[in-house]
PDB file of C-alpha atoms in Angstrom:
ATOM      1  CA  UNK A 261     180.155  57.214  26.093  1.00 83.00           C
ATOM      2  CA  UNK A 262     180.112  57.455  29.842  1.00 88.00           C
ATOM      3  CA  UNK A 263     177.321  56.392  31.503  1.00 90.00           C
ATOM      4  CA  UNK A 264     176.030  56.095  35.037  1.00 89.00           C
ATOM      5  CA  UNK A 265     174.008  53.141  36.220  1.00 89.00           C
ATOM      6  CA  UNK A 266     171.463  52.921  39.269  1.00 88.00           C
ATOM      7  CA  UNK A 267     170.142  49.012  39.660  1.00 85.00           C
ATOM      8  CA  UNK A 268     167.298  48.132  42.009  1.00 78.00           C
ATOM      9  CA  UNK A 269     166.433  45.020  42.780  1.00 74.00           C
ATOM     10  CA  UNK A 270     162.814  44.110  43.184  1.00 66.00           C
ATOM     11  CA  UNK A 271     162.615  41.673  46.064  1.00 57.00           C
ATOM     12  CA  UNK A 272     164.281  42.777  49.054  1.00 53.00           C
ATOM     13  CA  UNK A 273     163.937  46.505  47.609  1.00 61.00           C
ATOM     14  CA  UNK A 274     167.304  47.159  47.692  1.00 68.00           C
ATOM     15  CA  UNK A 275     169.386  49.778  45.499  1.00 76.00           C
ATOM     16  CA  UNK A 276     172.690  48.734  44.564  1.00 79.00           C
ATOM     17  CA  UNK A 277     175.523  51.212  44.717  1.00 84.00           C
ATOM     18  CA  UNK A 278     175.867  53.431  41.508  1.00 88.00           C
ATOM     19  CA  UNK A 279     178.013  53.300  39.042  1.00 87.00           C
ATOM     20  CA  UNK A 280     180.367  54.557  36.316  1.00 91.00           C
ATOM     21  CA  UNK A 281     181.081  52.757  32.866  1.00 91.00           C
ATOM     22  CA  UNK A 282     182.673  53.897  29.704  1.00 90.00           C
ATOM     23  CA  UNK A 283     181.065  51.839  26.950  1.00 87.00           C
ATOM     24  CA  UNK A 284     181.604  51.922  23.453  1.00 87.00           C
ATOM     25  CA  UNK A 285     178.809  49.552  22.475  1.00 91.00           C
ATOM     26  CA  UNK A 286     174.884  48.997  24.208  1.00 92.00           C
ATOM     27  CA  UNK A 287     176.869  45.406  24.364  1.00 93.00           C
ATOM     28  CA  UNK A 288     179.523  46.189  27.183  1.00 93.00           C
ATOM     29  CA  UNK A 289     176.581  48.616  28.906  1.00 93.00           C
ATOM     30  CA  UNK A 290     174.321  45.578  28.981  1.00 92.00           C
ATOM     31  CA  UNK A 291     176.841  43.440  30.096  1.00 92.00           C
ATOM     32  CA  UNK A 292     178.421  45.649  32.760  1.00 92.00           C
ATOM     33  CA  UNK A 293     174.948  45.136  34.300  1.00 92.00           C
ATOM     34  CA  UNK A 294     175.409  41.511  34.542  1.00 90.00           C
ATOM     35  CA  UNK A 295     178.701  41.965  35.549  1.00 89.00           C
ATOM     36  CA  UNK A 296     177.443  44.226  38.513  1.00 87.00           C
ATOM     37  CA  UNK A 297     174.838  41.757  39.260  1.00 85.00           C
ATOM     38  CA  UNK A 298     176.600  38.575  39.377  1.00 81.00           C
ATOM     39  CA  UNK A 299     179.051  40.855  41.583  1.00 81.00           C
ATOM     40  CA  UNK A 300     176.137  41.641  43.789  1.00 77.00           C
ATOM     41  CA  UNK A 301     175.187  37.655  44.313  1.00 70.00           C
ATOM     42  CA  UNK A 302     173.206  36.830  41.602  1.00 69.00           C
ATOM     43  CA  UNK A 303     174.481  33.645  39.945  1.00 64.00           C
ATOM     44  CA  UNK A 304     172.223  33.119  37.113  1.00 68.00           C
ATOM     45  CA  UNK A 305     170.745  36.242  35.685  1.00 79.00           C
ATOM     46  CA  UNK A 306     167.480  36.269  33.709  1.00 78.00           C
ATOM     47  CA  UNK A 307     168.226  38.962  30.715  1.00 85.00           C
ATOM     48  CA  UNK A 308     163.995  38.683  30.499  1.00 82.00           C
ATOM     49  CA  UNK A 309     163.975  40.400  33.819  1.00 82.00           C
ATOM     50  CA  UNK A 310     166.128  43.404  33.422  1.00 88.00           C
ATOM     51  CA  UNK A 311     163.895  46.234  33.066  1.00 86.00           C
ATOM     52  CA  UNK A 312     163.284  50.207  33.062  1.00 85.00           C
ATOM     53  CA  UNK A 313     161.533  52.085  35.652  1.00 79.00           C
ATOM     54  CA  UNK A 314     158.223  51.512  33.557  1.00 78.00           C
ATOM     55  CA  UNK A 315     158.684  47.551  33.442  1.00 75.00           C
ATOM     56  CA  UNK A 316     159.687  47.609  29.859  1.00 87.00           C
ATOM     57  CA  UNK A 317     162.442  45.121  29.129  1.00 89.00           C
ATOM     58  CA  UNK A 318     165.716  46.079  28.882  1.00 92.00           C
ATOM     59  CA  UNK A 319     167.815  44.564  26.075  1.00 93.00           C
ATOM     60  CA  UNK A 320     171.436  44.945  24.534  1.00 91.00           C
ATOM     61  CA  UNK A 321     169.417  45.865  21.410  1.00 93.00           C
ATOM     62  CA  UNK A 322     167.666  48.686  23.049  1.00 94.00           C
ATOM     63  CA  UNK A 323     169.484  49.672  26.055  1.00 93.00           C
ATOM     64  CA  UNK A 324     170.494  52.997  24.934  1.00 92.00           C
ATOM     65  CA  UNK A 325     167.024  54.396  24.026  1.00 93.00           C
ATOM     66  CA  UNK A 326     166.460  53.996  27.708  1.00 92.00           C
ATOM     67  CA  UNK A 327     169.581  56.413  28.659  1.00 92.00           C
ATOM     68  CA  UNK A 328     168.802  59.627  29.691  1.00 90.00           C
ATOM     69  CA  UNK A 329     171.875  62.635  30.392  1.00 91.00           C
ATOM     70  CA  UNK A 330     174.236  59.983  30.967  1.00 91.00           C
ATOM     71  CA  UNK A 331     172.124  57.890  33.543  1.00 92.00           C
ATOM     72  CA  UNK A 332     170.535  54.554  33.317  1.00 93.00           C
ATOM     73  CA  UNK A 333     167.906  53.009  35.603  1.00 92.00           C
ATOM     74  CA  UNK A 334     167.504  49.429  35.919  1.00 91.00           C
ATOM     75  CA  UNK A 335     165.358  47.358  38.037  1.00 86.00           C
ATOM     76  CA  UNK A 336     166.271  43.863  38.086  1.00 82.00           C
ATOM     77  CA  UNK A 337     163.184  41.640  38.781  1.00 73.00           C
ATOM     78  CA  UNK A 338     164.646  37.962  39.009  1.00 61.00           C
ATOM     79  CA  UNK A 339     163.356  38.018  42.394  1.00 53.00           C
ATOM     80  CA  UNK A 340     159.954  38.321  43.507  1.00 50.00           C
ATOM     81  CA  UNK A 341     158.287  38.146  46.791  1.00 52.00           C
ATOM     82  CA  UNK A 342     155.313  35.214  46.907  1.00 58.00           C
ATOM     83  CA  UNK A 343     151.944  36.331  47.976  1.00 57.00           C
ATOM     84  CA  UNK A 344     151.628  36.200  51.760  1.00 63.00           C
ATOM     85  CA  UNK A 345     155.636  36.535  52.242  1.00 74.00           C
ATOM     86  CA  UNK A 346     157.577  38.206  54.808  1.00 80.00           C
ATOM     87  CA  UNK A 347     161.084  39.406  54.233  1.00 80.00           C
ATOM     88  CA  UNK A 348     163.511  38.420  56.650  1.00 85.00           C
ATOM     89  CA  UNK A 349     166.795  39.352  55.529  1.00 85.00           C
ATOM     90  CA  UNK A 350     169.521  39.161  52.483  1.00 83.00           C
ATOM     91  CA  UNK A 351     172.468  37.719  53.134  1.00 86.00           C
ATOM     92  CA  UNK A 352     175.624  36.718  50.744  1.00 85.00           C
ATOM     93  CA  UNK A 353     173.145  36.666  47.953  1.00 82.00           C
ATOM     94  CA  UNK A 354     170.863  34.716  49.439  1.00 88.00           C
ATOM     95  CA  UNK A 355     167.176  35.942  50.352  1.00 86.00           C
ATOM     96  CA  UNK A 356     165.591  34.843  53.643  1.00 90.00           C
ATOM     97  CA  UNK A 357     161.635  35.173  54.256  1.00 88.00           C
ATOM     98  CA  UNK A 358     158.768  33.481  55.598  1.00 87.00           C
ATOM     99  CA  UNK A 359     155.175  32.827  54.160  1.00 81.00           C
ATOM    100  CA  UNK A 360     152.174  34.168  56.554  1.00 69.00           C
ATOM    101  CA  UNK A 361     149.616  31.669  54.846  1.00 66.00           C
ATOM    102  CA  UNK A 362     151.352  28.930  55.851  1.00 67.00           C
ATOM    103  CA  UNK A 363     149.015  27.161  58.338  1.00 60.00           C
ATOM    104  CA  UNK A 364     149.235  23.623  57.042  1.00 58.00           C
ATOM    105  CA  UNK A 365     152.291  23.130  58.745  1.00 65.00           C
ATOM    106  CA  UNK A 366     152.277  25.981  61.075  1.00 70.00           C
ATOM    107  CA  UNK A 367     153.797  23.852  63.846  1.00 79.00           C
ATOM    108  CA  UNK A 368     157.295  22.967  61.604  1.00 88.00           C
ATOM    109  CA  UNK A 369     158.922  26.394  61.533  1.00 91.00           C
ATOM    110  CA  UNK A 370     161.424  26.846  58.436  1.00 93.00           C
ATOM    111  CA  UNK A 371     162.286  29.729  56.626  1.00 94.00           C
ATOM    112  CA  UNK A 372     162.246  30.003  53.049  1.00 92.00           C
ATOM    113  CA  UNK A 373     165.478  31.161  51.112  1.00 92.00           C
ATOM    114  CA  UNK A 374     165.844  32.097  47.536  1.00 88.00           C
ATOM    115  CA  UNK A 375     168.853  32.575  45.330  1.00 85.00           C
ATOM    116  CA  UNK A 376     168.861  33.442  42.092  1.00 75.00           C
ATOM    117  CA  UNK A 377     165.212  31.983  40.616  1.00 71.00           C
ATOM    118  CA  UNK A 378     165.814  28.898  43.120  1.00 84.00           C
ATOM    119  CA  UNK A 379     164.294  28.204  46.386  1.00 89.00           C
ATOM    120  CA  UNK A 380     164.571  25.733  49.298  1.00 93.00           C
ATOM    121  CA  UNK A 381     162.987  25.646  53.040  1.00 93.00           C
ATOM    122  CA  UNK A 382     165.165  24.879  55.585  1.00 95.00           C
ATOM    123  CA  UNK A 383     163.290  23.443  58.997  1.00 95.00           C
ATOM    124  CA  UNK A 384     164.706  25.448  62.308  1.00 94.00           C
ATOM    125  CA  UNK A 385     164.957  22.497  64.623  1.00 92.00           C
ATOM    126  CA  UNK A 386     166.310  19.856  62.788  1.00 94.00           C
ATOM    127  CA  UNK A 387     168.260  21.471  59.520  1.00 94.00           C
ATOM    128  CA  UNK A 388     165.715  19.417  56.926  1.00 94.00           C
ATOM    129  CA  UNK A 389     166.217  21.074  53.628  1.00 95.00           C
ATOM    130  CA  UNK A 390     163.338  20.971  51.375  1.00 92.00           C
ATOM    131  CA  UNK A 391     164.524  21.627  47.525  1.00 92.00           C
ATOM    132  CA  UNK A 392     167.910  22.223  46.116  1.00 93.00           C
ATOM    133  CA  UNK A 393     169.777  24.482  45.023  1.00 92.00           C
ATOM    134  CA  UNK A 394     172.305  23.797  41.844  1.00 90.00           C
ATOM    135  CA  UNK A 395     174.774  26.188  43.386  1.00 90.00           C
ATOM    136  CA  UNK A 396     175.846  23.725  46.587  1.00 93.00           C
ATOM    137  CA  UNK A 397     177.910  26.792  47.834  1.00 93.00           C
ATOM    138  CA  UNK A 398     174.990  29.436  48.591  1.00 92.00           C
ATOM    139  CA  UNK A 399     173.070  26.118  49.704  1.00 95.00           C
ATOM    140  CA  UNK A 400     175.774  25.767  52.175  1.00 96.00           C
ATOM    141  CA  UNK A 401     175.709  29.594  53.079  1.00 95.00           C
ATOM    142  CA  UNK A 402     171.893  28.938  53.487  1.00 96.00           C
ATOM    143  CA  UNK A 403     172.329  26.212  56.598  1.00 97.00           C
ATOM    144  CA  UNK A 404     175.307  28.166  57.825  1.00 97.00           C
ATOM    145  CA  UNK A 405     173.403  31.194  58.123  1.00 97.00           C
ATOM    146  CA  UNK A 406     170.210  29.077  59.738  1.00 97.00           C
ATOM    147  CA  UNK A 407     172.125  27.288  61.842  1.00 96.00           C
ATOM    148  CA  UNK A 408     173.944  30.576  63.410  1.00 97.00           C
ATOM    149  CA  UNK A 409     170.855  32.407  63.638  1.00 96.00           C
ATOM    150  CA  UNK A 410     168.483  30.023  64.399  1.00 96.00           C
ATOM    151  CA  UNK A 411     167.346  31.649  68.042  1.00 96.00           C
ATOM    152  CA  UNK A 412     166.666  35.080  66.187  1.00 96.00           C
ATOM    153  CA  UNK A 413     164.830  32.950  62.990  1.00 95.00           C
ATOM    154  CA  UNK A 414     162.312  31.150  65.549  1.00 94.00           C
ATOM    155  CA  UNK A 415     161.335  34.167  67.529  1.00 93.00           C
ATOM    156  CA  UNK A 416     160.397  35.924  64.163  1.00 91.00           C
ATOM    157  CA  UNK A 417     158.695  32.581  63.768  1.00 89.00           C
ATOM    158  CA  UNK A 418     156.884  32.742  66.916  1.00 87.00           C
ATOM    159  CA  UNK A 419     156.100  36.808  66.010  1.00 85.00           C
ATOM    160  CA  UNK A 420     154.424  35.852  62.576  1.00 81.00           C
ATOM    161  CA  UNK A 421     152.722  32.747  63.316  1.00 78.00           C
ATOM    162  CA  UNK A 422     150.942  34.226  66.931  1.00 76.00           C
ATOM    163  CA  UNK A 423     148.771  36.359  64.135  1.00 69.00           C
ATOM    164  CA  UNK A 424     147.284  34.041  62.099  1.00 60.00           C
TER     165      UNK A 424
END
């Protein structure tokens, strides 16, 4: 069978590029979405959170009930924005955002990054990392990206934290 995948991810809505499988088995279509995903950034990927347009969970067992004239729509919901969150940007696969409830330490600005189901804080003066992540290489990416934009990060700072 040929089929034709769409994948959105949940947090930053974002709709991966489309595309075209020939599968044999709901096996190699379930893990051609993996595939796509780990492509996309994603290191780990949480089978629990692959889902259908109706947030019923997707599974090798039952992916092809959920294929309709050749098409297949996935949301992947790994990621998920925390209550009071801003989204910043997505870079390299990993998520950048600040929290707007945040006024216990409203006067250290950081930026919160997630990849995969991990998260860390990364202070905009001084570089502090709060957390860890287990993949040292998008933690890397993380301070790179920080340190390069850290002008443009403390502004948006300034932006968010003037309203509350």
């Amino acid at each position: 069978m040929t089929v034709l995948i769409h994948i959105n991810i949940s947090f930053p809505k974002k709709e991966l590029r489309p595309f075209k499988i020939s599968a044999s088995t709901s096996d190699s279509v379930f893990a051609a979405i993996k595939r796509k995903l780990k492509n996309s950034g994603f290191s780990i990927i949480d089978e629990t959170k692959i889902l259908n347009q109706n947030n019923e969970k997707i599974t090798s067992g039952n992916i092809c009930d959920f294929i309709e004239d050749g098409s297949l729509f996935v949301v992947y919901n790994n990621i998920i924005a925390p209550y009071g969150a801003k989204f910043y940007d997505e870079y390299e696969g990993n998520i950048y955002y600040f929290h707007t409830a945040e006024s216990s330490h409203k006067n250290y600005p950081h930026v919160h990054v997630i990849n995969s189901s991990e998260e860390i804080s990364i202070y905009l003066k001084t570089n502090r990392i709060i957390g860890e992540f287990k993949n040292k290489k998008a933690q890397r990416r993380a301070l790179e990206y920080v340190s390069k934009n850290r002008y443009q990060l403390l502004n948006e700072w300034d932006n968010i934290t003037s309203k509350y």
